[in-house]
Amino acid sequence: MDNPNLNKIREIAGDQVEFQKEMITIIKEELPVEVEVYRKNLNAKYFLKSAEDVHKLKHKISILNMANSYELAINYENELRAGNPELAGQFEETLQNMLDFVAKL
Amino acid sequence: MNCIIIDDEALARAIIRNHCVKADELEVLEEFSNAIAAIKYLNQNTVDLIFLDIHMPDFTGFDFIQTLKNPPKIVLTTSDRNFAIEAFEYDCIVDYLVKPVGLPRFLKAVQKAEQFKPITAKTAEPTAKTSDAEGNDLYVNIDRRLIKINFDSILIIEAKGDYILIKTEGKNYTVHSTLKKIEDKLPESKFLKIHRSYVINFHKIIDIEDNSVLIAKDVIPISRSNRPILMKRLNLL
């Protein structure tokens, strides 16, 4: 499993420290909400909605610079669209990893 | 150039907004977290460029484009690296950006937008249906009698296997026909197909909620593919 980091955020923000802070603030607000919506839909077995949620989460995964998890999300999204939630466990580890990292920022 | 940003994600909007500041002569007029609010804005304002997220709940970027009569230049944003070729079916689409969007790639898209001239004058309008409806009435064959039905009295028409059910303000008629056949006889200005099994009298809509319309006491589903055409017909405030 790859570890989240701020390299991509620094790359996008360049020397704009305030913008880096703004992005982190938004991620801290948005990520828990997006994860909660995803978990709710998955628990209700709404696989198509869950796939949309995973699609949306890909942006956060990518901005936290998690290349392997991004690939996992692509596969998982496709599997969910086909009605298969088999990768849910692995994806949950990714989400928890991200939430733990973001909580410490 | 001026622009608007449409994305349900605050992070994505913040990144585009920040990049816009870096692009010379690109002014952000408004930001929207959903497409419906943007449609209302565009009914009253003209913009040069739209940064548009493709994946949004309920109403996708492509649904949104289809509601625009004269779409401005559009740069799509997506989290999908293997982005679909569908984007290039629209002449108004200048470029697409994969999220998270870096500044150099963003500036390249803006430059493309500045130089962009649509290849044809074609818009996102769907092909116009040729209706042979004449006058104000329709005659239907029921039990060897031709019964006259005034267009304005029709509420909805529902497909029922080999039959169609015509619901009017006073009476219902079951006729051996198809939805396609009757659709061709109805005036386009009044009627609209909103689902594979339903044609509605557009002027009889009481309200629209999520993916359904209320006509008299009937709640009629709106299919995802027909929703953009319905939204385009609405005189939204």
Coordinates of C-alpha atoms in Angstrom, one line a residue, chain A:
Chain A
M1 CA 0.0 0.0 0.0
D2 CA 1.3 3.5 -0.8
N3 CA 1.4 6.3 1.7
P4 CA -0.4 9.6 1.2
N5 CA 1.8 12.7 1.1
L6 CA 1.7 16.4 0.1
N7 CA 4.0 16.3 -2.9
K8 CA 1.3 16.7 -5.4
I9 CA -0.3 19.5 -3.5
R10 CA 3.0 21.3 -3.3
E11 CA 3.5 20.8 -7.0
I12 CA 0.1 22.2 -7.9
A13 CA 0.4 25.2 -5.5
G14 CA 4.0 26.0 -6.4
D15 CA 5.2 28.7 -4.1
Q16 CA 1.7 29.7 -3.0
V17 CA 1.8 28.7 0.7
E18 CA -1.7 30.1 1.3
F19 CA -3.1 28.1 -1.6
Q20 CA -1.5 24.9 -0.2
K21 CA -3.2 25.7 3.1
E22 CA -6.5 26.3 1.4
M23 CA -6.3 23.0 -0.5
I24 CA -5.5 21.1 2.8
T25 CA -8.5 22.8 4.6
I26 CA -10.8 21.8 1.8
I27 CA -9.6 18.2 1.8
K28 CA -10.0 18.0 5.5
E29 CA -13.6 19.1 5.1
E30 CA -14.5 17.2 1.9
L31 CA -12.8 13.8 2.3
P32 CA -14.7 12.6 5.4
V33 CA -18.0 13.6 3.8
E34 CA -17.2 11.8 0.5
V35 CA -16.0 8.7 2.4
E36 CA -19.2 8.6 4.5
V37 CA -21.4 8.9 1.4
Y38 CA -19.5 6.1 -0.2
R39 CA -19.7 3.8 2.9
K40 CA -23.4 4.4 3.2
N41 CA -24.1 3.5 -0.4
L42 CA -21.9 0.5 -0.3
N43 CA -23.6 -0.8 2.9
A44 CA -26.9 -0.3 1.2
K45 CA -25.5 -2.3 -1.8
Y46 CA -26.1 0.6 -4.1
F47 CA -23.2 -0.5 -6.3
L48 CA -23.7 2.0 -9.1
K49 CA -23.9 4.9 -6.7
S50 CA -20.8 3.5 -4.9
A51 CA -19.0 3.4 -8.2
E52 CA -19.8 7.1 -8.7
D53 CA -18.5 7.8 -5.2
V54 CA -15.3 5.9 -5.9
H55 CA -14.9 7.9 -9.1
K56 CA -15.2 11.1 -7.1
L57 CA -12.7 9.9 -4.5
K58 CA -10.1 9.3 -7.2
H59 CA -9.3 13.0 -7.3
K60 CA -8.5 13.0 -3.6
I61 CA -6.4 9.8 -4.0
S62 CA -4.5 11.4 -6.8
I63 CA -3.9 14.7 -5.1
L64 CA -2.6 12.8 -2.0
N65 CA -0.1 11.2 -4.5
M66 CA -1.2 7.6 -4.1
A67 CA -0.4 6.0 -7.5
N68 CA -1.1 2.4 -6.6
S69 CA -4.3 3.3 -4.8
Y70 CA -5.4 5.2 -7.8
E71 CA -5.0 2.1 -9.9
L72 CA -7.0 0.1 -7.3
A73 CA -9.7 2.7 -7.4
I74 CA -10.0 2.5 -11.2
N75 CA -10.4 -1.3 -11.0
Y76 CA -12.8 -1.1 -8.1
E77 CA -14.9 1.5 -9.8
N78 CA -15.2 -0.8 -12.9
E79 CA -16.0 -3.8 -10.7
L80 CA -18.7 -2.0 -8.8
R81 CA -20.3 -0.9 -12.1
A82 CA -20.5 -4.6 -12.9
G83 CA -22.1 -5.3 -9.5
N84 CA -19.0 -6.8 -7.8
P85 CA -17.8 -5.2 -4.5
E86 CA -15.0 -7.7 -4.0
L87 CA -12.3 -5.0 -3.7
A88 CA -14.2 -3.2 -1.0
G89 CA -11.8 -4.4 1.8
Q90 CA -8.7 -3.2 0.0
F91 CA -10.3 0.1 -0.9
E92 CA -11.4 0.6 2.7
E93 CA -7.7 0.3 3.8
T94 CA -6.9 3.1 1.3
L95 CA -9.6 5.3 2.6
Q96 CA -8.7 4.8 6.3
N97 CA -5.1 5.5 5.4
M98 CA -6.1 8.8 3.8
L99 CA -8.4 9.8 6.6
D100 CA -5.7 9.1 9.2
F101 CA -3.2 11.1 7.2
V102 CA -5.6 14.1 6.7
A103 CA -6.6 14.1 10.3
K104 CA -3.0 14.7 11.3
L105 CA -2.5 17.7 9.0

